[in-house]
Structures are given as structure tokens and as C-alpha cells.
Amino acid sequence: MLGYSGKFIQVNLTDEEIREITFDEDILRQYLGGRGLAAKILWDELGETWETTDPLEPENILLFLTGPLTGFFPGARICVSGKSPQSNGVVGSTVGGEFGVELRCAGYDGIIVYGKARNPRYLFVKDSIIQLNDASHLWGMDAKQTLKALTQECRAELHREFPRYGEFKEPAVLYIGPAGENQVRTAVVGAKWAHAAGYGGYGAVMGSKNLKAIAAKGTGPLPQVADIRKVKRLIQKLCTDTYEDVLWRRWGTGAAGYEVGARISAEPVRNWQDEWHDEKSYGVDQFENRVWIKQFWSDFGCPICCLKVAMTKAGPLKGAITDDPDYELQAYLGPNLGLFTPEENVYLASLVDDLGLCGIQTGNVLGFTAELYQRGILTAEDIDGIVLKWGDVEAFASLARKIASRDGVGNLLAEGTYRAAQKLSEMKKRDVLPYAVQSKGIGIGAHGIRSGKDYPHILSYACSVQGGDHTSIASLPFHGSVSEVWRIFNDSAVFCNFNSFGVSRKDILDFYEAVIGESLTQEEWCDHRGLRILQLQRSMLLLGGPDLKWDPEFHDDNPPRFYDPLPSGPYKGRTVEKANVRKAKRRYYEVVGWDSRGIPTSDSLRHLGLKEVDAALEKLRVK
Amino acid sequence: MAGKTEPIWIARELSRCSGCRKCEIACSLSHEKRIWPEASRIRVFMLVPGTDFPHFCVQCRDYPCVEACPVKALSISKRTGAVLVNKKKCTACGICVDACPGRIPHLHPVEEHVIICDLCRGNPQCVKVCREGGWNVLETVSRSNRTYEVYARKPEDTARDLAVKMYGEKAEEFI
């Protein structure tokens, strides 16, 4: 099929069996790849046992899937998925870089991983040669050490096997750090440096399978497309438009750590107790002039280069290296912890990268813990002697290390904010969930809703099929450009969201047609293919289990914090009205085909050909 | 830009490279009508993250690759000064790779011949996209009496230099 390499790698780690498989063209047509295909595969393989499948047991399936536009549409990514150890549903978690391109050039559209290896392993794909290698020597290594070791080891092997070829470029690598090895639920699947598939917690799944890394080198071309000249023309058009946006390219999201707080009051400050700050020490000029040592750092085919390489060159925090950090990490490992200097932010972000932790989820759980300390609910003794005061960068760094190694209190916090809050409520005999700023087990992205000035709104996190994920928010109108169904398109065709901003849906669908050779209308996507994926994700999220279940009546809601009025700043006093959320929920349920209790209706599911899903949801309906 | 009929070089300021790999895309589209990074005559190496840089022929004054070819498959374009590969004569023996001080040529991934930058007959596509993007890592210049061949270096060596330039002493941990 045009646009696809056509084959997928199936690996069973338990018996070390590797096979090539294919999917029917119609499945690829309906689900594209990435997030959509992940939902389809997971339902088909685990649907019947979904509620009893523990995401961190060998029964879970771990997916690394490209999509038909990967490598063609500017900004290549790969989508990681499986049953999420955070939400217990399906999260399509994408990460930028060259991995998807290398994999497709090797002749594969994705990798499907089953079982659990007896000893640490890494998978090495060199075109059609696929092997599981020993990874004992890599186990325990941090992100940068892992990448270095695998880059050298794999290149040496390529040179040995193909001595006449000349120099091999480095293979692309996906890996876990110590946090993933220790099955920390907020562990990422990392790529390059400072690139991570964070949401979903698939680093923990990789760790649970004893899979340290996957390296891929493909020497073939990207798949055949229907109209390469049109693809080339569309790439040119998208890039030319992007090149005009000078500050977007120059700053990426690295200006937002100051701006989102100061200008629109939507930035987490001290665990979301506030969303406004006016700390000019956190201005983009400070990042640019003090820590950015490379202003433009890009992934395959990307015209934006939102990443910057940052390094602390002097002072007590000298030698830390990461990206900008991007806005999410600027916010969560900055103001959310009461930190307002680029150096402290770069230091913590670099540490979190190295440990293989998610910057968003880690900043979320650290902020949560610090607020409990501030309120006297937790004492220093509870936190293994750490005096967790806002703004104490070393205290937060110590706690992050404990989380990654599940040491002491870190073992509790390694469960993520929601699960930790549940356990702490029991231990402290008081409800601490009001301080947990999360939705369905996933810490909320760093974009608040109270001021009403940022892009998410009162339903965004409450009704998303990916919980607190700021890249996949629920939104009406359902056909509109910010609707979750279009994020599903990007994550299923697998390219970077940022490169789709400002691009007309006509151009995006033209791109699809130029690659696949078949047209796709907005209606077909929104009302059928995209909606089907949304319903699958919603259904598996509600089936959940084994340790958590979500009841839409309670859990399709904002974290309690978002109903407190903003305490300061230009939007002081603004908040979210519960009645408005209830009303908006009802409307959203109707539009997407969920019943009054938030469960996808039989009509909608059957109309989409999801009969078995409908049957599986019956037990939720007769509560 | 240099005229199309005089020998040229592609000047390169490697530390400006973003790693966007538009050059690989443009080169392979131009030569192979596909997006094919490993068949691109210019390839971006990222042996240490952040030190991404393009690796491609510099047209040495003494052309050691042309000298070394045992079957005379390599020649020098009178128009541009580029090394031209005669695909029919080339046996993909790899001797030119070893002769190159930068180990720059590499084998075509599926065809039986080596691939080397041909300067796109004087209008290099990689330079075009790099300049459109504003990176300006690459620039077409007239050839002159300069020692440009010093840029023919092995990827490891260039990566090491760039890593030290970016990360200082810390670079030792990554190379």
C-alpha cells in the first residue's frame, strides 16, 4: 500500500521470537498507524481481558508505530503506546526524532512487543536483520550514557558486518533510563537527548519487559508514495510558511515560561496554587543569553526547530545539558516548584532527562509533595529528611533521584500523583486528592484553564481520552481544528503537532492524498475513522483496571484546584463554575455519541462497526 | 552564487547545523526521486546530540579518491570540479572510501556503486534548502587557491571538535 513500508516487526521477548507481520490494507486505511492502529491492535489482542491486564505485567503489549506521513510531513515522530500504567487506558505518546524514519527506511512501519525478556535486552534493527542483543551492560545507565554506548556499539557492529559500505550514520535509538528500569509510572521512552514520549508512562512498560532500548538503521528509501512531486510541493509550502514566523522559530516554546504566567495567567506556580507570576528573571532573554548554546536544534524534516540546546556553563549547577527546556518543563520544573532562574531549570530538566523521568509528571508530583509539606500534611521526616521548600533546587533534585530509584518515599511518589495521593490519603487519614492536579491518572499539562486566556478550556482535560495530556484535549466544535479528533489524525499519521498549526485541514488532507493516493474528506475523518479511534480509546479508558477504574460522573472533571479562584495577577478571582462544566459535559457527550453517563452509546459504536466494544461496555451501563 | 560553469565549493559552517536534514531530503529527491537519507550524497551525522553536521565531499585539490580508484570509475567534472562516479565502471570495492581522508564516499544502499556529491552540476540542492531555512550552514562559493580539503575529516573527528566547542570539558563524557 502506498505510503507504507508494508511490514511490522513482532517480537515476543519471552521466547525471543521475531516475526514479520502485515495488516490488511483496510485496517491501515481505517486506523492509519500510530495512535489509531495502537487502539485497534490493543482492542483486538487485549480487549477481552482488558480490565484484568496489568500494564506492568508481561501480558501488556508495547507498540512503537509510525504512520503513513512519518518522514514526509515536516517534523517526523514515532508513536509509543500500549495499556498505560498511568490511565489504564490507551495513550498515543509521540516523540520526535529520526527513529520513525530509520524504521521505515529499514522496511517496517512499526514494532509490536510482547512478553518479557528473562534478562535485559535491546533490539537492533538493521534493515531486514533484526536481533535481540544482551543489554546487561547498559542496565543502570542514564539516558546520555545509554545513547552513547548504543551509538558506538551499533556503529561498530555495522562496520564489522558491512566493511565496504563506508561510514554509517548513527542508528536512531529509543531507550529508557533508570526510572523506566525501575518501572516508575512516570518514566519516559527517550530519544536523542531530551526527547521523550512522556504521557502514558511507557518507559515503565519497557522496563517491565526488560527491554532497555531499540536501535534502528534503515538504508532503504521512505515508502513509495502516490505523487512525490505533490509531496515535495506541499513540503515546500509548509516550510515556506513556517520560515516567516521568525520568533516562533527563534524561541520555540522557550519564551513561554515567562509569558504564559505573566501575560495570560495559565502557568502552574507552586503546584497550581497560582497561575500568574511576573518573574522577569525567567524571561526568554535570560534563557537565550545565559544558557542556550544552540539556538536551533531540529528533528528530521522540521522547519521550526523549536528545540534549543541549553547548558549551564558556570556556577554551582555547572555542566547540566538539556533542550530549551521547552515550555512544559520550564513551567513544571520552574515556577511550579518556586524556581525562577534558567540555570535551576536547566539543571533539573537535565537531571530528569538523565533519569528517564517525564518532566511534566515529575514536576507535577514534586509540586504536589511540596504543597503537602507547605501545609504540614507531610513533614520532612515523611520525605526521608528532605526539607522540601519551594525554590530549593537541590531538595527537588534529591527527591527526583529517589523517585527514579524507588528509594524510600520515592517508591510511593513513583506511582505518580494520583496513585500517591490515594495512598497518602489512607496513610494520613485525610483526603489529599484536592492537591493532586491531574485527570485520569495523568498530571495536567502546563496550561491552566481558569483565566480563560490559554487554549484549553473547562472541558479540555475533563473529557480527553488521554486525561491530562495537553496535546490531546477534548474540544468542540468536533470538526474544528483544535478538536481531539484532529490530534488523533496527527498522532495516527504520526507527525509533529507543531507543524500542523496554522496549516489548513485541506492541505493536511491533500498531503495524505499525495502520499496514499486516495482522498480523505474531513467528514469521513471526523465522523467515521477518527471518531472510531476516539471511541475505542474512550471505551478502553472506561474499562480500565485492574487497579483503577474511572467513573465519568466523578472523573470527567477538572482537578479541584481549578475551582479555586486565581489568587493574584490580572485575572485574580477568575475560576471555573461547576455548573458550566456540567452543562458543557452534557453537550460534549451528545456530540461525540456518549450517553448521559459518559459511556459511548450502542448506536454510535454499532454505526462504527464496533459491536464487540459495545458488548463489552454493557456491564458499565447496567451499573 | 557562483556561475554554473566555474568550479565551485560548498562552504560549510558546521556548528550552525540544526540537524533538520532538509539537505538529505533535497539531495535524495534530486538524485533518487525518493526521500532516502542513506542514498543522499550529503548526510547529517549526530554522533553526539547537538553536534549534528553534514558530511559530504570537499573536492580535494589532489583528489585522492580519483587517484585510488583501480578501475578509473571516478573522474573530475571540468565544469564544477565535482567527483563524478561512472556507475557502470564502479565495482563498489570501497577503495575510494579508504583513500578519502574523511571517509566520505559510501556505497549506494542498493545499487553496486559508490556515491559522492556531484555538486548538482553547479546548482547544489542542499545549499538551496539550507539557505531557504535560514541556517546558512552551506554556501556556494567559487573555488580558489585555498586549502579547503582540510574539511575532509572523519565523522568521529568532526563530532569531537564540535562537541568540545559546544560542551567544553564535559564533551569528554560523550565522545
XYZ file of N, CA and C in Angstrom, chain A residues 93-194:
306
model
N 1.471 8.207 22.569
C 2.507 9.089 23.113
C 3.582 9.248 22.051
N 3.710 10.432 21.478
C 4.658 10.551 20.362
C 5.930 11.273 20.785
N 7.001 10.932 20.105
C 8.297 11.580 20.372
C 8.971 11.886 19.040
N 9.589 13.061 18.972
C 10.248 13.495 17.745
C 11.599 12.835 17.569
N 12.139 12.989 16.363
C 13.465 12.449 16.097
C 13.466 11.596 14.847
N 14.560 10.887 14.651
C 14.771 10.162 13.398
C 14.332 8.706 13.474
N 13.903 8.235 14.653
C 13.630 6.808 14.794
C 12.598 6.306 13.779
N 11.495 7.041 13.651
C 10.435 6.609 12.739
C 10.939 6.519 11.305
N 11.791 7.459 10.932
C 12.336 7.474 9.573
C 13.281 6.283 9.372
N 14.155 6.059 10.340
C 15.087 4.920 10.233
C 14.312 3.599 10.119
N 13.256 3.490 10.932
C 12.483 2.251 10.931
C 11.806 2.035 9.577
N 11.214 3.100 9.060
C 10.551 2.980 7.751
C 11.572 2.706 6.648
N 12.739 3.319 6.764
C 13.778 3.072 5.768
C 14.340 1.650 5.883
N 14.171 1.052 7.063
C 14.569 -0.356 7.224
C 13.498 -1.294 6.654
N 12.351 -0.726 6.323
C 11.296 -1.542 5.711
C 10.140 -1.876 6.631
N 10.052 -1.182 7.774
C 8.995 -1.505 8.731
C 8.236 -0.255 9.169
N 6.928 -0.441 9.350
C 6.101 0.665 9.819
C 5.955 0.670 11.339
N 6.358 -0.412 11.981
C 6.202 -0.420 13.434
C 6.761 -1.678 14.061
N 6.798 -1.646 15.393
C 7.297 -2.779 16.180
C 6.276 -3.074 17.270
N 5.926 -4.343 17.390
C 4.929 -4.769 18.368
C 5.625 -5.737 19.322
N 5.639 -5.370 20.594
C 6.440 -6.133 21.545
C 5.553 -6.846 22.559
N 5.752 -8.157 22.675
C 5.004 -8.985 23.618
C 5.950 -9.552 24.679
N 5.369 -9.941 25.792
C 6.091 -10.746 26.773
C 7.111 -9.976 27.580
N 8.035 -10.727 28.134
C 9.070 -10.146 28.985
C 10.350 -10.941 28.833
N 11.445 -10.243 28.599
C 12.732 -10.926 28.454
C 13.225 -11.400 29.817
N 13.923 -12.530 29.818
C 14.450 -13.040 31.090
C 15.547 -12.121 31.617
N 16.368 -11.627 30.702
C 17.451 -10.714 31.073
C 17.349 -9.467 30.207
N 17.990 -8.376 30.650
C 17.899 -7.149 29.848
C 18.318 -7.366 28.391
N 17.524 -6.798 27.506
C 17.776 -6.942 26.077
C 17.619 -5.593 25.387
N 18.296 -5.464 24.249
C 17.911 -4.375 23.343
C 17.718 -4.939 21.951
N 16.833 -4.311 21.224
C 16.511 -4.776 19.881
C 17.305 -3.934 18.896
N 17.953 -4.597 17.951
C 18.711 -3.865 16.932
C 18.157 -4.247 15.562
N 17.651 -3.247 14.870
C 17.073 -3.451 13.539
C 18.008 -2.827 12.526
N 18.610 -3.670 11.656
C 19.386 -3.136 10.533
C 18.730 -3.677 9.275
N 17.951 -2.844 8.632
C 17.151 -3.302 7.507
C 16.434 -4.602 7.919
N 16.588 -5.671 7.137
C 15.813 -6.863 7.494
C 16.508 -7.740 8.532
N 17.685 -7.315 8.999
C 18.371 -8.082 10.043
C 17.912 -7.549 11.400
N 17.240 -8.398 12.162
C 16.690 -7.953 13.436
C 17.199 -8.875 14.524
N 17.819 -8.302 15.522
C 18.324 -9.170 16.584
C 18.076 -8.606 17.968
N 17.917 -9.531 18.905
C 17.802 -9.149 20.311
C 19.180 -9.319 20.925
N 19.730 -8.236 21.412
C 21.076 -8.303 21.982
C 21.022 -8.167 23.493
N 22.054 -8.685 24.122
C 22.181 -8.548 25.573
C 22.330 -7.072 25.945
N 21.624 -6.657 26.985
C 21.717 -5.260 27.420
C 22.117 -5.166 28.891
N 22.693 -6.263 29.417
C 23.080 -6.252 30.835
C 24.047 -5.116 31.129
N 24.956 -4.867 30.176
C 25.964 -3.822 30.395
C 25.365 -2.420 30.331
N 24.145 -2.315 29.808
C 23.502 -0.998 29.688
C 22.564 -0.722 30.869
N 22.148 -1.814 31.525
C 21.165 -1.684 32.607
C 21.753 -0.822 33.723
N 21.016 0.171 34.129
C 21.523 1.081 35.161
C 22.107 2.359 34.588
N 22.374 2.360 33.288
C 22.936 3.582 32.687
C 21.883 4.670 32.556
N 22.314 5.913 32.685
C 21.381 7.018 32.473
C 21.199 7.254 30.972
N 20.369 8.238 30.648
C 19.991 8.457 29.248
C 21.202 8.729 28.361
N 22.036 9.676 28.770
C 23.150 10.071 27.901
C 24.163 8.938 27.772
N 24.389 8.208 28.875
C 25.322 7.068 28.799
C 24.778 5.979 27.875
N 23.485 5.720 27.989
C 22.865 4.673 27.166
C 23.000 5.006 25.690
N 22.679 6.250 25.355
C 22.719 6.647 23.950
C 24.139 6.567 23.406
N 25.088 7.016 24.202
C 26.484 6.966 23.759
C 26.921 5.519 23.525
N 26.631 4.664 24.494
C 27.062 3.274 24.389
C 26.447 2.598 23.169
N 25.155 2.843 22.944
C 24.490 2.169 21.824
C 24.922 2.750 20.484
N 25.143 4.056 20.430
C 25.616 4.667 19.186
C 26.938 4.013 18.785
N 27.836 3.873 19.745
C 29.161 3.321 19.431
C 29.087 1.823 19.130
N 28.327 1.128 19.969
C 28.239 -0.325 19.804
C 27.582 -0.700 18.467
N 26.500 -0.036 18.144
C 25.775 -0.386 16.913
C 26.556 0.020 15.673
N 27.218 1.181 15.730
C 28.011 1.580 14.562
C 29.170 0.611 14.361
N 29.784 0.190 15.461
C 30.902 -0.762 15.358
C 30.411 -2.064 14.729
N 29.226 -2.489 15.130
C 28.698 -3.737 14.569
C 28.394 -3.577 13.077
N 27.842 -2.427 12.710
C 27.555 -2.183 11.289
C 28.842 -2.199 10.469
N 29.882 -1.577 10.995
C 31.157 -1.557 10.281
C 31.744 -2.960 10.143
N 31.561 -3.763 11.192
C 32.043 -5.140 11.148
C 31.289 -5.946 10.094
N 29.979 -5.782 10.072
C 29.145 -6.575 9.164
C 29.240 -6.101 7.715
N 29.405 -4.799 7.538
C 29.402 -4.235 6.181
C 30.648 -3.378 5.998
N 31.818 -4.021 5.945
C 33.082 -3.266 5.997
C 33.322 -2.346 4.796
N 32.711 -2.642 3.674
C 32.999 -1.823 2.487
C 32.069 -0.616 2.353
N 31.018 -0.594 3.146
C 29.950 0.397 2.935
C 30.427 1.836 3.036
N 31.420 2.058 3.886
C 31.792 3.428 4.224
C 31.275 3.729 5.606
N 31.159 4.995 5.921
C 30.722 5.366 7.272
C 29.204 5.237 7.398
N 28.767 4.582 8.447
C 27.338 4.534 8.756
C 26.983 5.712 9.648
N 25.913 6.382 9.289
C 25.370 7.341 10.240
C 24.908 6.548 11.462
N 24.825 7.245 12.581
C 24.373 6.569 13.802
C 22.956 6.037 13.610
N 22.638 4.884 14.210
C 21.235 4.449 14.188
C 20.435 5.356 15.113
N 19.136 5.397 14.920
C 18.277 6.124 15.860
C 17.940 5.171 17.006
N 17.841 5.719 18.201
C 17.663 4.871 19.382
C 16.492 5.366 20.238
N 15.670 4.456 20.668
C 14.691 4.722 21.729
C 15.156 3.943 22.950
N 15.072 4.556 24.114
C 15.680 3.902 25.278
C 14.940 4.295 26.556
N 15.257 3.586 27.629
C 14.785 4.010 28.947
C 15.980 4.301 29.839
N 15.747 5.145 30.832
C 16.762 5.409 31.853
C 16.454 4.569 33.076
N 17.123 4.868 34.195
C 16.886 4.103 35.423
C 15.409 4.108 35.843
N 14.701 5.200 35.626
C 13.293 5.256 36.045
C 12.461 4.204 35.323
N 12.715 4.041 34.039
C 11.986 3.020 33.284
C 12.335 1.621 33.777
N 13.622 1.406 34.023
C 14.058 0.093 34.532
C 13.340 -0.233 35.837
N 13.146 0.789 36.670
C 12.506 0.570 37.967
C 10.981 0.668 37.898
N 10.464 0.705 36.674
C 9.011 0.711 36.449
C 8.304 1.851 37.173
N 8.969 2.986 37.191
C 8.336 4.200 37.708
C 7.240 4.581 36.719
N 6.045 4.810 37.229
C 4.914 5.043 36.312
C 5.024 6.334 35.521
N 5.940 7.193 35.916
C 6.130 8.447 35.186
C 7.419 8.403 34.372
N 7.846 7.202 33.990
C 9.066 7.061 33.188
C 8.746 7.204 31.705
N 9.703 7.758 30.986
C 9.504 8.010 29.558
C 10.248 6.994 28.697
N 9.860 6.962 27.435
C 10.681 6.358 26.395
C 11.447 7.515 25.763
N 12.759 7.498 25.908
C 13.573 8.628 25.469
C 14.109 8.446 24.065
N 14.484 9.571 23.452
C 15.146 9.562 22.151
C 16.166 10.696 22.138
N 17.241 10.559 21.365
C 18.303 11.570 21.283
C 18.651 12.017 22.705
N 18.772 13.319 22.925
C 18.795 13.833 24.285
C 17.538 14.663 24.452
N 16.953 14.592 25.624
C 15.854 15.499 25.972
C 14.623 15.342 25.078
